[in-house]
PDB file of C-alpha atoms in Angstrom:
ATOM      1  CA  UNK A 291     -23.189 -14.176  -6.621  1.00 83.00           C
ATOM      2  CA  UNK A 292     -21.315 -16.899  -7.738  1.00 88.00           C
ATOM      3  CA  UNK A 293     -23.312 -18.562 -10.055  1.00 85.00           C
ATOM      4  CA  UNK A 294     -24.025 -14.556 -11.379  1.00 78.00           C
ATOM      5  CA  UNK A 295     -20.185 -14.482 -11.956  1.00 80.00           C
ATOM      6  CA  UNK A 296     -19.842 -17.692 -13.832  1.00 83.00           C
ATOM      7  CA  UNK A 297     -22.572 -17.268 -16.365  1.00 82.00           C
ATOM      8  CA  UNK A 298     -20.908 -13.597 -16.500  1.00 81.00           C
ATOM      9  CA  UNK A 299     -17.550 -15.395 -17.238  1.00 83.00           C
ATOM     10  CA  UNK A 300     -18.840 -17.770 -19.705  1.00 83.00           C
ATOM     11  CA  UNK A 301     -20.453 -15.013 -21.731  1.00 84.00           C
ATOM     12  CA  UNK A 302     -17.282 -13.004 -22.075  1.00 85.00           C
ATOM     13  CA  UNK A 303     -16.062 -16.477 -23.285  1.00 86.00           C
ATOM     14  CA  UNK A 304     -18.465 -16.412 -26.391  1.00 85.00           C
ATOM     15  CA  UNK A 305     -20.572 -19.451 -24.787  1.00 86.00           C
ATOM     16  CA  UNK A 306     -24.161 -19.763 -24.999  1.00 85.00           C
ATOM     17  CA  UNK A 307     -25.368 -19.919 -21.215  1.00 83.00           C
ATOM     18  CA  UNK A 308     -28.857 -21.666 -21.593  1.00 80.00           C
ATOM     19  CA  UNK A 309     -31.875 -20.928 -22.108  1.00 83.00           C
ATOM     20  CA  UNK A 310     -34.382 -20.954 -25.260  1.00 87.00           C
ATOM     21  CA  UNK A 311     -31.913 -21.942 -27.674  1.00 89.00           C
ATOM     22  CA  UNK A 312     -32.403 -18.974 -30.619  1.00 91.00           C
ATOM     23  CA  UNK A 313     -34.115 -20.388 -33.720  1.00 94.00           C
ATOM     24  CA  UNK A 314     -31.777 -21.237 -36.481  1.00 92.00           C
ATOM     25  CA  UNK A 315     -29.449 -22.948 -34.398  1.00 93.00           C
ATOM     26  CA  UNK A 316     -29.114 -25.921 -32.104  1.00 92.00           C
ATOM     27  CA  UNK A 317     -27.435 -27.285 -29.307  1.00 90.00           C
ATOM     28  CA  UNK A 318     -23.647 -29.085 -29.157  1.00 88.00           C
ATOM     29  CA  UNK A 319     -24.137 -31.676 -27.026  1.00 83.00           C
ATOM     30  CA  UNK A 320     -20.208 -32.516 -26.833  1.00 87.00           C
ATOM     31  CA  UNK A 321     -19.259 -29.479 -26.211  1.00 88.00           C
ATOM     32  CA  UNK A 322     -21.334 -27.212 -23.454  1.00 85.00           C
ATOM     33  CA  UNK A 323     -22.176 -23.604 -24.088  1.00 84.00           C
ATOM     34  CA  UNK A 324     -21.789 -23.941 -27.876  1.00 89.00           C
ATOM     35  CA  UNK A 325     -23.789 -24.218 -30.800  1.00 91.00           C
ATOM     36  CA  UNK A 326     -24.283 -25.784 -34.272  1.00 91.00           C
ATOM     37  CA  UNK A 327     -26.248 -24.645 -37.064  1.00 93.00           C
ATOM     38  CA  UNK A 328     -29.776 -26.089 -37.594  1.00 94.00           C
ATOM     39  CA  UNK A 329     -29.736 -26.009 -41.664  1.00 92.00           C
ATOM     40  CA  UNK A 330     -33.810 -26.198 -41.899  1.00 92.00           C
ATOM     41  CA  UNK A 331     -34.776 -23.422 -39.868  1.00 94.00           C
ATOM     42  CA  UNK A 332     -31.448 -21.605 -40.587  1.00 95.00           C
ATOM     43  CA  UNK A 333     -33.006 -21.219 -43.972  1.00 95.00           C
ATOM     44  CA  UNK A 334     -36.156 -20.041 -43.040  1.00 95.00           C
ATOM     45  CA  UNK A 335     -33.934 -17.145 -40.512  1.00 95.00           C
ATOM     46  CA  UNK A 336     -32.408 -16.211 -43.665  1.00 96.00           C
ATOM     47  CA  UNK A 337     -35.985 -16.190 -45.512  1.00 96.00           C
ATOM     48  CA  UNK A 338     -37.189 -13.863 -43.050  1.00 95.00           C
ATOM     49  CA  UNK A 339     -34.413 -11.485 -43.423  1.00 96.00           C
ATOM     50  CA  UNK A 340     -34.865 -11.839 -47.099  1.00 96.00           C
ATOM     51  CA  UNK A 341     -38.665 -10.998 -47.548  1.00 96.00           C
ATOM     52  CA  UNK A 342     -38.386  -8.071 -44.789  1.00 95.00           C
ATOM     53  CA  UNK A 343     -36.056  -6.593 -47.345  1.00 95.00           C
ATOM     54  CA  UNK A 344     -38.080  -7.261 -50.190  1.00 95.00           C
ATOM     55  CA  UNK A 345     -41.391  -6.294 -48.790  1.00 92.00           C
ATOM     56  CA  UNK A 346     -39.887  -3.188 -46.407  1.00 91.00           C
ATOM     57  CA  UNK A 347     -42.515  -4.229 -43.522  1.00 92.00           C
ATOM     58  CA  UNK A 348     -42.766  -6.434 -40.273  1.00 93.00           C
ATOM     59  CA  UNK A 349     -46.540  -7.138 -40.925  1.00 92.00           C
ATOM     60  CA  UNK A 350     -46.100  -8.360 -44.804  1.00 93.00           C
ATOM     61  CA  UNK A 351     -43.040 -10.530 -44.392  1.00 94.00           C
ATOM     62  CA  UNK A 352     -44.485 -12.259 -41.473  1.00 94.00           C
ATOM     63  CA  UNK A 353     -47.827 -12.802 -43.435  1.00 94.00           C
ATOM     64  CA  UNK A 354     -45.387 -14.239 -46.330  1.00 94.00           C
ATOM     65  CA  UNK A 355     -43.719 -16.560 -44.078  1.00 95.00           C
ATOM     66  CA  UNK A 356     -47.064 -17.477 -42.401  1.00 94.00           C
ATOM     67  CA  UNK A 357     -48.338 -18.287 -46.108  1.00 95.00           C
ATOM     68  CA  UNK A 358     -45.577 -20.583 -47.012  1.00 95.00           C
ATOM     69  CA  UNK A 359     -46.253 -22.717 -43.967  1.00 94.00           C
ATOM     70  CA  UNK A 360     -43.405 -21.714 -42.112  1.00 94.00           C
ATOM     71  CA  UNK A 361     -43.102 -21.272 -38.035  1.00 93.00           C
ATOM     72  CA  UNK A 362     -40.533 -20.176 -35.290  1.00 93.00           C
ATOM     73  CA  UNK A 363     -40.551 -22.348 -32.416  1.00 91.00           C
ATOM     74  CA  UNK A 364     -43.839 -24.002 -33.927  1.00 90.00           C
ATOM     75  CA  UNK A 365     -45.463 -20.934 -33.464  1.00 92.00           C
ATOM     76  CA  UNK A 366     -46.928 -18.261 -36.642  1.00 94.00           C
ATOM     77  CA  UNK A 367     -45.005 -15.451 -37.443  1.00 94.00           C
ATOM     78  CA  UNK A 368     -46.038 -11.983 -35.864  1.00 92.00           C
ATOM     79  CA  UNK A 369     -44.619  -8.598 -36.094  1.00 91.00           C
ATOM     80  CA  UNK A 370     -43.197  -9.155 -32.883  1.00 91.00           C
ATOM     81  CA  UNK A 371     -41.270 -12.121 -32.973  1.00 92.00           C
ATOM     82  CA  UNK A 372     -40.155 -11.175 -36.600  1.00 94.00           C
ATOM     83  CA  UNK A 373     -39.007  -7.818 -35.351  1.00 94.00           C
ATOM     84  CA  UNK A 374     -37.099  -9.654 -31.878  1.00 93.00           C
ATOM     85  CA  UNK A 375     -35.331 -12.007 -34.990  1.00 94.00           C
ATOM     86  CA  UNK A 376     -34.223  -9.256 -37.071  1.00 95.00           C
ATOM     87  CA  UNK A 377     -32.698  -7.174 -34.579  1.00 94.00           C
ATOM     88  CA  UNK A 378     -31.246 -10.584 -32.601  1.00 92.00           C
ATOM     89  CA  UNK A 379     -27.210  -9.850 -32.925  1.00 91.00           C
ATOM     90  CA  UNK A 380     -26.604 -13.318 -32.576  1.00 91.00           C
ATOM     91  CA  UNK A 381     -27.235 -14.349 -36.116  1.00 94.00           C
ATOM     92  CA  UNK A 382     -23.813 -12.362 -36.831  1.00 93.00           C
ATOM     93  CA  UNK A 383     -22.147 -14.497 -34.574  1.00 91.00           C
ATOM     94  CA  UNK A 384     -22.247 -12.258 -31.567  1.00 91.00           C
ATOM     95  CA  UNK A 385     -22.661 -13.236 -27.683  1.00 88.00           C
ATOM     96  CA  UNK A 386     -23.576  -9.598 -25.813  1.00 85.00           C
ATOM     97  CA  UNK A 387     -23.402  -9.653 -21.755  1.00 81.00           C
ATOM     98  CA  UNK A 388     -23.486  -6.532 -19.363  1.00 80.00           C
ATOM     99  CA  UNK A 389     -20.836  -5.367 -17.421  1.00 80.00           C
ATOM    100  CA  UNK A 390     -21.631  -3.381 -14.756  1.00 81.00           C
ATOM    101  CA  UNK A 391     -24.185  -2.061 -16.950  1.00 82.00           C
ATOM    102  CA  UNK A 392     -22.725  -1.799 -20.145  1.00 86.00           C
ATOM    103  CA  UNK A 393     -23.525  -3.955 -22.957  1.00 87.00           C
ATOM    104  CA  UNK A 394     -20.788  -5.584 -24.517  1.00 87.00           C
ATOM    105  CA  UNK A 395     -20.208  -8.136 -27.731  1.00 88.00           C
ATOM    106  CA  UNK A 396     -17.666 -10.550 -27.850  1.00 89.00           C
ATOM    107  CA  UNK A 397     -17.171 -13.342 -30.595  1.00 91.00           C
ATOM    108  CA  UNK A 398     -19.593 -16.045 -30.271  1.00 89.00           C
ATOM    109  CA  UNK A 399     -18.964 -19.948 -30.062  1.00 88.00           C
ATOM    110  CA  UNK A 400     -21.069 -20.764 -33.171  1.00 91.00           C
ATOM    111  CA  UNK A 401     -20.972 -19.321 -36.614  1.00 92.00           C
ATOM    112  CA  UNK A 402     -23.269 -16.347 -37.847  1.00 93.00           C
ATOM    113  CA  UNK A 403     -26.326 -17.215 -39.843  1.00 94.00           C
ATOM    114  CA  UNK A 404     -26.623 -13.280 -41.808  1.00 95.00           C
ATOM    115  CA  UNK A 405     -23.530 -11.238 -43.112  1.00 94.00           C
ATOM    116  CA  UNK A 406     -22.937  -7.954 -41.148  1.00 94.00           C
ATOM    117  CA  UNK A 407     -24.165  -6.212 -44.547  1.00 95.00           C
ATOM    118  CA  UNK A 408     -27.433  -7.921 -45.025  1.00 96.00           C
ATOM    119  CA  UNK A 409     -28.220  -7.236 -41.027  1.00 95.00           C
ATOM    120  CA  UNK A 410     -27.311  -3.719 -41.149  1.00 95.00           C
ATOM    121  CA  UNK A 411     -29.576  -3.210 -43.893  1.00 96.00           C
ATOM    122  CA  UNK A 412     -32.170  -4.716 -42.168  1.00 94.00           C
ATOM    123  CA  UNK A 413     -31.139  -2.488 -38.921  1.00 94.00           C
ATOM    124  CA  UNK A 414     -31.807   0.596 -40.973  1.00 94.00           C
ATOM    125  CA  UNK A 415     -34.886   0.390 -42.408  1.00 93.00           C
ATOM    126  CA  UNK A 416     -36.332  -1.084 -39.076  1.00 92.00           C
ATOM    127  CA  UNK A 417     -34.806   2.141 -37.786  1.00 89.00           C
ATOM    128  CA  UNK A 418     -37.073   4.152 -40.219  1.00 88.00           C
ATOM    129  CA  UNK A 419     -40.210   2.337 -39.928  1.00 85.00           C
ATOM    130  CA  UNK A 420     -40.080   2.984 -36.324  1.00 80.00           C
ATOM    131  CA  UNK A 421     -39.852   6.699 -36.578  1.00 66.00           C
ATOM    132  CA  UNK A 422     -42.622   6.591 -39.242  1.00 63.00           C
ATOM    133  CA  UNK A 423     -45.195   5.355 -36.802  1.00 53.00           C
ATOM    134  CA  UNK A 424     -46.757   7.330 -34.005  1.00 54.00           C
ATOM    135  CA  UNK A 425     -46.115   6.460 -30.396  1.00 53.00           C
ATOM    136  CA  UNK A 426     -48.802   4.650 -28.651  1.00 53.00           C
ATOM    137  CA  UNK A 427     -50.642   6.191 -25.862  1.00 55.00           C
ATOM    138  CA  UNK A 428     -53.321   5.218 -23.689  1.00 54.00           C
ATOM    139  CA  UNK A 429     -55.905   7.303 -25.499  1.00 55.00           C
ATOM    140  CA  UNK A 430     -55.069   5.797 -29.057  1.00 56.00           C
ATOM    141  CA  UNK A 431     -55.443   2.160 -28.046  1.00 56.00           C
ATOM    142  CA  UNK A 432     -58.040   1.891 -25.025  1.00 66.00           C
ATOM    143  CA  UNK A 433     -58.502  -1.858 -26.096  1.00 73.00           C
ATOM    144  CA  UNK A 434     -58.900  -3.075 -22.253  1.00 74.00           C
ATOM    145  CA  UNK A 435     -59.240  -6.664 -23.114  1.00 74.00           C
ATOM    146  CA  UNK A 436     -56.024  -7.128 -24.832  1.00 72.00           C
ATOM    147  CA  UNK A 437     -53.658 -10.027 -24.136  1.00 70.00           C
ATOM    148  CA  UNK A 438     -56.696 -11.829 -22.493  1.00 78.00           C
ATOM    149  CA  UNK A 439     -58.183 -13.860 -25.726  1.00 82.00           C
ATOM    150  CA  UNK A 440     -55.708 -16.150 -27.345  1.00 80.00           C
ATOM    151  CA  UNK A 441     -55.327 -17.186 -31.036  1.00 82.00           C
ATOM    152  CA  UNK A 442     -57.206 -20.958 -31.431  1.00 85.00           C
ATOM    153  CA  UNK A 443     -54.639 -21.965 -34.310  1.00 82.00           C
ATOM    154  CA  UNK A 444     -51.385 -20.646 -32.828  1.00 76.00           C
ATOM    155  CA  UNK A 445     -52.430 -19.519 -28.995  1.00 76.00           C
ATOM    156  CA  UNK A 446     -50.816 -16.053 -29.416  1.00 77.00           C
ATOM    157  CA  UNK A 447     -52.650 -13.516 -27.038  1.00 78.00           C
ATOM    158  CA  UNK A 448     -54.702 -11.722 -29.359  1.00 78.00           C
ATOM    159  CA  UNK A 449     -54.511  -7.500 -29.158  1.00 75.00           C
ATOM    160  CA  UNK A 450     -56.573  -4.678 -30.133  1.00 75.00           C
ATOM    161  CA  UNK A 451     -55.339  -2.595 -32.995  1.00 70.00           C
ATOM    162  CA  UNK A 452     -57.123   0.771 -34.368  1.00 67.00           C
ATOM    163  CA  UNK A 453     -58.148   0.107 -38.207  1.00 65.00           C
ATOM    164  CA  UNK A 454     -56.372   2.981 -39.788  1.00 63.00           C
ATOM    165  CA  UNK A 455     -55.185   3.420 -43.613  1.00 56.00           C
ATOM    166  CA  UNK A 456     -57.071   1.281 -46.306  1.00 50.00           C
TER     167      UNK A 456
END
């Protein structure tokens, strides 16, 4: 309980309680719980928002980013790890903690990577891309060996997907 209540009390604080540090930044050794910005992969965080603007889809912007040679935590891009970037509240400079329950946002200890204009954008047409796909279901993707086979270049799990459109 008390360790619960100090990271609890350090993240009302702002401070960054450990952890995979989030890509784009890096840690402060001098001062605990806070962090500095990493200017390479800061660039390629702002990249990403960038070309998911541009291009208007998970899949393309992470192939773009894959194409220019660039990684996240030495791994590819994927839709997944794209989309857990984009909607990452951090980059605006934002530490979020629960409270019995609720989710709150406090000003962080390190500086924001993406203006609040450029990451609401990006909010909303996430927002509508989800709505514009179908739910999944068990019927739609029976793919039973999913998650078992991994990638040989990056050693992502590799996942069934229906072949739908052109």
């Amino acid at each position: 309980e008390r360790v619960t209540a100090g990271m609890n009390d350090r993240a009302k604080r702002g401070l960054f309680n450990g952890g995979q540090i989030p890509f784009g930044y890096q840690l402060m050794p001098e001062k605990k719980g806070h962090l500095a910005i990493h200017e390479e992969n800061k660039d390629i965080v702002v990249l990403a928002f960038d070309l998911f603007l541009q291009e208007e889809s998970l899949a393309s912007a992470a192939r773009s980013l894959n194409e220019k040679g660039l990684k996240i935590h030495g791994k590819m891009f994927t839709d997944s790890n794209l989309d857990y970037l984009l909607n990452n509240r951090i980059y605006l400079g934002l530490r979020s903690y629960k409270d019995r329950g609720e989710v709150k946002e406090v000003k962080a200890c390190w500086p924001s990577i993406i203006g609040e204009s450029k990451f609401n954008q990006v909010q909303k047409l996430l927002k509508k891309n989800r709505f514009s796909r179908k739910s999944p279901s068990k019927s739609r993707y029976p793919y039973i060996l999913s998650g078992l086979c991994f990638c040989a270049n990056c050693g992502d799990p590799l996942v069934g997907k229906s072949a739908h459109g052109n």
